[in-house]
Amino acid sequence: PGAESHAGQIFCCVGALAITGALSHVDRDLLGWWLCEREVKTGGLNGRPEKLADVCYSWWVLSSLIMIDRVHWIDKEKLKKFILDCQDKENGGISDRPDDAVDVFHTFFGIAGLSFLEYPG
């Protein structure tokens, strides 16, 4: 309690360090390992250990991995599939998880994640 890491917070910290040119203070391999541990069996990413995958973390985790040059450590094909499985193919939009209701928040972050993954669609 009070000291739990979270992928969204990590993004903010890594982004601030990147902007200020201070990424040299980060152990990129250790941080990359922690971020890649967010990958779950479904191919999605979670924000904290023992939590469910959520499409929004395709932004928070991937962007952090890109900033520390470790994005190649993620199974990109499985993550693409997870994001696409969260898409409402009839009405449009992307949800947090497959078969949940779509919303603008997760649609935005899902599209951002697909962009990072160089999805052609």
Coordinates of C-alpha atoms in Angstrom, one line a residue:
P1 CA 0.0 0.0 0.0
G2 CA 1.2 3.5 -0.9
A3 CA 4.1 2.2 -3.0
E4 CA 2.4 0.3 -5.8
S5 CA 3.7 0.9 -9.3
H6 CA 1.2 1.8 -12.0
A7 CA 1.8 1.9 -15.8
G8 CA 0.0 5.2 -16.2
Q9 CA 2.2 6.9 -13.6
I10 CA 5.3 5.3 -15.1
F11 CA 4.4 6.9 -18.5
C12 CA 4.2 10.3 -16.8
C13 CA 7.6 9.9 -15.1
V14 CA 9.3 8.4 -18.2
G15 CA 7.8 11.2 -20.4
A16 CA 9.1 13.9 -18.0
L17 CA 12.5 12.3 -18.0
A18 CA 12.5 12.1 -21.8
I19 CA 11.4 15.7 -22.2
T20 CA 14.2 16.9 -19.8
G21 CA 16.8 14.7 -21.4
A22 CA 17.3 12.7 -18.2
L23 CA 16.5 9.2 -19.3
S24 CA 20.0 8.2 -18.5
H25 CA 18.9 8.0 -14.9
V26 CA 16.6 5.1 -15.7
D27 CA 17.7 1.5 -15.7
R28 CA 16.0 0.8 -19.1
D29 CA 16.3 -3.0 -18.8
L30 CA 14.8 -3.2 -15.4
L31 CA 12.0 -0.8 -16.3
G32 CA 11.5 -2.6 -19.6
W33 CA 11.2 -5.9 -17.7
W34 CA 8.6 -4.4 -15.4
L35 CA 6.6 -3.0 -18.3
C36 CA 6.7 -6.3 -20.2
E37 CA 5.5 -8.1 -17.1
R38 CA 2.2 -6.2 -17.8
E39 CA 1.6 -8.5 -20.8
V40 CA -0.9 -11.2 -19.9
K41 CA -1.8 -14.5 -21.6
T42 CA -4.5 -12.9 -23.7
G43 CA -1.9 -10.6 -25.3
G44 CA -3.3 -7.5 -23.6
L45 CA -1.6 -5.4 -21.1
N46 CA -2.5 -4.5 -17.5
G47 CA -1.5 -1.5 -15.5
R48 CA -0.5 -3.3 -12.3
P49 CA 0.4 -6.8 -11.3
E50 CA -2.5 -9.2 -10.9
K51 CA -5.0 -7.0 -12.7
L52 CA -7.0 -7.7 -15.9
A53 CA -5.8 -6.5 -19.3
D54 CA -7.2 -3.2 -20.5
V55 CA -6.9 -1.7 -23.9
C56 CA -5.9 1.7 -22.5
Y57 CA -2.6 0.2 -21.4
S58 CA -1.6 -0.4 -25.0
W59 CA -0.9 3.4 -24.9
W60 CA 0.6 3.7 -21.4
V61 CA 2.9 0.7 -21.6
L62 CA 3.8 0.9 -25.3
S63 CA 4.6 4.6 -25.2
S64 CA 6.9 4.0 -22.2
L65 CA 8.6 1.1 -23.9
I66 CA 9.1 3.2 -27.0
M67 CA 10.8 6.0 -25.0
I68 CA 13.2 3.5 -23.4
D69 CA 13.8 1.6 -26.7
R70 CA 12.3 -1.7 -25.5
V71 CA 9.1 -2.0 -27.4
H72 CA 10.5 -5.0 -29.3
W73 CA 10.2 -6.9 -26.1
I74 CA 6.3 -7.1 -26.4
D75 CA 4.5 -9.7 -28.5
K76 CA 3.1 -7.1 -31.0
E77 CA 0.9 -9.6 -32.8
K78 CA -0.9 -10.9 -29.7
L79 CA -1.4 -7.3 -28.5
K80 CA -2.9 -6.3 -31.9
K81 CA -5.3 -9.3 -31.7
F82 CA -6.3 -8.3 -28.1
I83 CA -7.1 -4.7 -29.2
L84 CA -9.0 -5.9 -32.3
D85 CA -11.0 -8.4 -30.2
C86 CA -12.2 -5.4 -28.1
Q87 CA -13.6 -3.8 -31.2
D88 CA -17.4 -3.6 -31.8
K89 CA -17.4 -4.7 -35.4
E90 CA -21.0 -3.8 -35.9
N91 CA -21.3 -0.3 -34.4
G92 CA -17.7 0.8 -34.1
G93 CA -15.6 1.7 -31.1
I94 CA -13.2 -0.2 -28.8
S95 CA -13.9 -1.4 -25.3
D96 CA -11.5 -2.1 -22.4
R97 CA -11.9 -5.8 -22.8
P98 CA -13.6 -8.2 -25.3
D99 CA -17.4 -8.1 -25.1
D100 CA -17.6 -5.0 -22.8
A101 CA -19.3 -1.8 -23.9
V102 CA -17.2 0.5 -26.1
D103 CA -16.4 4.1 -25.0
V104 CA -14.5 7.0 -26.4
F105 CA -11.6 6.7 -23.9
H106 CA -10.8 3.1 -24.8
T107 CA -11.4 3.7 -28.5
F108 CA -8.8 6.6 -28.5
F109 CA -6.2 4.5 -26.6
G110 CA -6.9 1.4 -28.7
I111 CA -6.3 3.3 -31.9
A112 CA -3.2 4.9 -30.4
G113 CA -1.9 1.4 -29.5
L114 CA -2.7 0.1 -33.0
S115 CA -0.8 3.0 -34.4
F116 CA 2.3 2.2 -32.2
L117 CA 2.0 -1.4 -33.5
E118 CA 2.0 -0.1 -37.1
Y119 CA -1.4 -1.6 -37.8
P120 CA -2.3 -1.0 -41.4
G121 CA -6.0 -0.5 -41.0

